[in-house]
Amino acid sequence: NALTKAEAVLNDGKTYTDVTKSAFNTALKNAKAVEPDLLSDKQDYIDSVADKLEKAINGLKVKADYTAYNTALQNAKTEVVKTDLYTVDTISDLEKVIEDAEKLNQDLSVDKQNQITEQVTKLNNAVGALKKQAADYSKLNRAIKTAESKEKSNYTDASWSIMKSAYDTAKALPKDLTIDRQSEVDVVEKTLTDAINGLKFKSAVYTALDKAI
């Protein structure tokens, strides 16, 4: 009978949509509330309650799987706040995708799984499209220009060699590093700046003066 079927539903281990499970619970509650010793004049009432329970059982829908959706949404929310790492436009695009994803019905049945999959794809694509900001080369570029303004003949070979080595390293540094590698740029800049500051002038030549005296 309907009550036996209902007990089987309670023990089938499946997760049903909130809407259909709520309707089932209400119908089951009403069925269990029917008094066991009613007379035949209440048969229509009993049949009606049983019919509603049957319909509620048949109307149960297995809930869709939101595992991938929840993971993708949480990952997107983790990345979208990294405004110091990613470009403004790609952050903005991700914010819009998150906003749309959060509008998704959280009680879809398994036959609507494709709607969830679609949102997961959009979220993952938007996260994948995030672009990191470029590293700041301004201080390094100034140091390079300063190094290039120096005259080798004015400085000792040892100090010039150190500066030249630091300069060559600076010039060889890739110019497309992203902000998460800013420390690499900063280290090269500091090494070059220290080498420039460490340049030592050669001793003055007194030959002409000595001849004149």
Short mmCIF file of C-alpha atoms in Angstrom, two decimals:
data_model
loop_
_atom_site.label_atom_id
_atom_site.label_comp_id
_atom_site.label_asym_id
_atom_site.label_seq_id
_atom_site.Cartn_x
_atom_site.Cartn_y
_atom_site.Cartn_z
CA ASN A 1 0.00 0.00 0.00
CA ALA A 2 0.95 3.69 -0.04
CA LEU A 3 2.37 3.67 3.48
CA THR A 4 4.61 0.71 2.66
CA LYS A 5 5.91 2.54 -0.41
CA ALA A 6 6.47 5.63 1.69
CA GLU A 7 8.54 3.70 4.22
CA ALA A 8 10.65 2.37 1.35
CA VAL A 9 11.26 5.94 0.19
CA LEU A 10 12.43 6.93 3.65
CA ASN A 11 15.05 4.20 3.54
CA ASP A 12 16.21 4.39 -0.08
CA GLY A 13 19.13 6.71 0.72
CA LYS A 14 18.32 9.11 -2.10
CA THR A 15 18.32 12.89 -1.85
CA TYR A 16 15.22 14.46 -3.29
CA THR A 17 14.49 18.06 -4.17
CA ASP A 18 13.27 20.12 -1.24
CA VAL A 19 9.97 20.90 -2.94
CA THR A 20 9.01 17.32 -3.74
CA LYS A 21 10.35 15.99 -0.42
CA SER A 22 8.29 18.59 1.45
CA ALA A 23 5.14 17.54 -0.44
CA PHE A 24 5.93 13.91 0.35
CA ASN A 25 6.48 14.60 4.05
CA THR A 26 3.17 16.46 4.28
CA ALA A 27 1.27 13.67 2.50
CA LEU A 28 2.94 11.03 4.70
CA LYS A 29 2.13 12.97 7.85
CA ASN A 30 -1.52 13.23 6.82
CA ALA A 31 -1.63 9.53 5.99
CA LYS A 32 -0.23 8.53 9.36
CA ALA A 33 -2.76 10.78 11.05
CA VAL A 34 -5.72 8.79 9.65
CA GLU A 35 -7.42 6.95 12.49
CA PRO A 36 -7.19 3.15 12.16
CA ASP A 37 -10.82 2.39 13.07
CA LEU A 38 -12.81 4.62 10.73
CA LEU A 39 -16.07 3.32 9.30
CA SER A 40 -17.00 2.89 5.67
CA ASP A 41 -18.56 6.31 5.49
CA LYS A 42 -15.01 7.69 5.65
CA GLN A 43 -13.76 5.53 2.80
CA ASP A 44 -13.59 8.42 0.34
CA TYR A 45 -11.50 10.38 2.81
CA ILE A 46 -9.13 7.44 3.32
CA ASP A 47 -8.82 6.88 -0.43
CA SER A 48 -8.16 10.58 -0.96
CA VAL A 49 -5.37 10.61 1.60
CA ALA A 50 -3.88 7.46 0.08
CA ASP A 51 -4.13 8.93 -3.42
CA LYS A 52 -2.33 12.10 -2.35
CA LEU A 53 0.43 10.04 -0.77
CA GLU A 54 0.77 7.95 -3.95
CA LYS A 55 1.01 11.11 -6.04
CA ALA A 56 3.57 12.58 -3.66
CA ILE A 57 5.67 9.41 -3.92
CA ASN A 58 5.45 9.41 -7.70
CA GLY A 59 6.24 13.10 -7.76
CA LEU A 60 9.51 12.73 -5.89
CA LYS A 61 12.49 13.96 -7.93
CA VAL A 62 16.08 13.12 -7.18
CA LYS A 63 18.06 16.27 -6.52
CA ALA A 64 20.83 17.25 -8.93
CA ASP A 65 24.47 17.05 -7.83
CA TYR A 66 25.83 20.46 -6.83
CA THR A 67 29.28 19.26 -5.74
CA ALA A 68 31.17 20.59 -8.76
CA TYR A 69 29.12 23.80 -8.68
CA ASN A 70 29.92 24.48 -5.03
CA THR A 71 33.61 23.82 -5.62
CA ALA A 72 33.76 26.05 -8.70
CA LEU A 73 31.85 28.85 -6.98
CA GLN A 74 34.06 28.76 -3.89
CA ASN A 75 37.19 28.78 -6.04
CA ALA A 76 35.88 31.75 -8.03
CA LYS A 77 35.10 33.66 -4.84
CA THR A 78 38.60 32.94 -3.55
CA GLU A 79 40.22 34.34 -6.70
CA VAL A 80 37.92 37.33 -7.32
CA VAL A 81 39.12 39.16 -4.20
CA LYS A 82 42.76 39.10 -5.35
CA THR A 83 42.53 42.59 -6.82
CA ASP A 84 46.24 43.18 -6.21
CA LEU A 85 47.11 40.24 -8.46
CA TYR A 86 44.69 40.26 -11.39
CA THR A 87 43.74 42.95 -13.88
CA VAL A 88 40.64 45.05 -13.25
CA ASP A 89 38.80 43.95 -16.38
CA THR A 90 39.21 40.21 -15.79
CA ILE A 91 38.21 40.63 -12.14
CA SER A 92 35.10 42.48 -13.32
CA ASP A 93 34.24 39.70 -15.77
CA LEU A 94 34.55 37.09 -13.02
CA GLU A 95 32.35 39.13 -10.67
CA LYS A 96 29.56 39.10 -13.27
CA VAL A 97 29.85 35.34 -13.77
CA ILE A 98 29.71 34.78 -10.00
CA GLU A 99 26.63 37.00 -9.76
CA ASP A 100 24.88 34.96 -12.45
CA ALA A 101 25.95 31.66 -10.91
CA GLU A 102 24.52 32.62 -7.53
CA LYS A 103 21.11 33.08 -9.14
CA LEU A 104 21.00 29.37 -9.98
CA ASN A 105 18.05 27.50 -8.46
CA GLN A 106 19.50 25.49 -5.58
CA ASP A 107 16.77 22.86 -5.73
CA LEU A 108 17.02 21.52 -9.27
CA SER A 109 16.24 17.91 -10.04
CA VAL A 110 18.74 15.59 -11.67
CA ASP A 111 17.12 16.00 -15.08
CA LYS A 112 18.24 19.66 -14.92
CA GLN A 113 21.86 18.76 -14.19
CA ASN A 114 22.91 20.43 -17.43
CA GLN A 115 22.01 23.84 -15.98
CA ILE A 116 24.45 23.27 -13.15
CA THR A 117 27.13 21.98 -15.50
CA GLU A 118 26.75 25.12 -17.59
CA GLN A 119 27.36 27.36 -14.59
CA VAL A 120 30.37 25.29 -13.54
CA THR A 121 31.87 25.71 -17.00
CA LYS A 122 31.31 29.47 -16.98
CA LEU A 123 32.86 29.83 -13.53
CA ASN A 124 35.91 27.75 -14.39
CA ASN A 125 36.39 29.56 -17.69
CA ALA A 126 36.18 32.98 -16.01
CA VAL A 127 38.75 31.94 -13.40
CA GLY A 128 40.97 30.55 -16.15
CA ALA A 129 40.69 33.85 -18.03
CA LEU A 130 42.03 35.90 -15.12
CA LYS A 131 45.13 37.83 -16.17
CA LYS A 132 47.84 38.81 -13.74
CA GLN A 133 48.95 42.42 -13.58
CA ALA A 134 52.32 43.29 -15.05
CA ALA A 135 55.27 43.74 -12.71
CA ASP A 136 56.49 47.31 -12.11
CA TYR A 137 59.75 47.94 -13.98
CA SER A 138 59.88 51.71 -13.43
CA LYS A 139 62.67 51.72 -10.81
CA LEU A 140 64.67 49.14 -12.73
CA ASN A 141 64.38 51.12 -15.96
CA ARG A 142 65.65 54.24 -14.18
CA ALA A 143 68.59 52.30 -12.81
CA ILE A 144 69.42 50.97 -16.28
CA LYS A 145 69.41 54.50 -17.72
CA THR A 146 71.66 55.67 -14.92
CA ALA A 147 74.09 52.84 -15.61
CA GLU A 148 74.11 53.67 -19.31
CA SER A 149 75.02 57.29 -18.53
CA LYS A 150 78.25 56.29 -16.84
CA GLU A 151 81.65 56.43 -18.59
CA LYS A 152 83.81 53.35 -18.11
CA SER A 153 87.02 55.37 -18.31
CA ASN A 154 86.13 57.24 -15.14
CA TYR A 155 85.95 54.23 -12.86
CA THR A 156 88.17 51.50 -11.55
CA ASP A 157 88.12 48.23 -13.44
CA ALA A 158 86.92 46.27 -10.41
CA SER A 159 83.95 48.51 -9.60
CA TRP A 160 83.04 48.84 -13.28
CA SER A 161 83.11 45.07 -13.72
CA ILE A 162 80.64 44.65 -10.87
CA MET A 163 78.36 47.31 -12.28
CA LYS A 164 78.58 45.91 -15.82
CA SER A 165 77.67 42.45 -14.60
CA ALA A 166 74.62 43.82 -12.73
CA TYR A 167 73.67 45.87 -15.82
CA ASP A 168 73.86 42.85 -18.12
CA THR A 169 71.65 40.88 -15.73
CA ALA A 170 69.13 43.72 -15.67
CA LYS A 171 69.04 43.95 -19.47
CA ALA A 172 68.57 40.19 -19.76
CA LEU A 173 65.63 40.10 -17.36
CA PRO A 174 62.37 39.23 -19.21
CA LYS A 175 60.21 42.32 -19.65
CA ASP A 176 56.89 40.51 -19.33
CA LEU A 177 57.03 39.30 -15.73
CA THR A 178 53.77 39.50 -13.79
CA ILE A 179 53.22 41.13 -10.43
CA ASP A 180 53.53 37.86 -8.52
CA ARG A 181 57.20 37.89 -9.63
CA GLN A 182 57.80 41.51 -8.63
CA SER A 183 60.44 40.42 -6.15
CA GLU A 184 62.64 39.19 -9.01
CA VAL A 185 62.51 42.64 -10.61
CA ASP A 186 63.20 44.33 -7.30
CA VAL A 187 66.24 42.16 -6.55
CA VAL A 188 67.79 42.91 -9.94
CA GLU A 189 67.08 46.63 -9.52
CA LYS A 190 68.64 46.73 -6.07
CA THR A 191 71.72 44.85 -7.23
CA LEU A 192 72.21 47.27 -10.11
CA THR A 193 71.57 50.35 -7.94
CA ASP A 194 74.05 49.12 -5.32
CA ALA A 195 76.62 48.47 -8.06
CA ILE A 196 76.13 51.97 -9.47
CA ASN A 197 76.52 53.47 -6.01
CA GLY A 198 79.60 51.34 -5.56
CA LEU A 199 81.44 52.72 -8.61
CA LYS A 200 84.80 54.13 -7.63
CA PHE A 201 86.57 56.88 -9.55
CA LYS A 202 90.07 56.20 -10.75
CA SER A 203 92.92 58.16 -9.22
CA ALA A 204 93.62 61.41 -10.97
CA VAL A 205 96.57 61.52 -13.40
CA TYR A 206 99.23 64.10 -12.49
CA THR A 207 101.58 63.59 -15.46
CA ALA A 208 100.84 66.88 -17.20
CA LEU A 209 101.00 68.79 -13.94
CA ASP A 210 104.30 67.20 -12.99
CA LYS A 211 105.80 68.26 -16.33
CA ALA A 212 104.56 71.80 -15.91
CA ILE A 213 106.13 72.22 -12.49
#
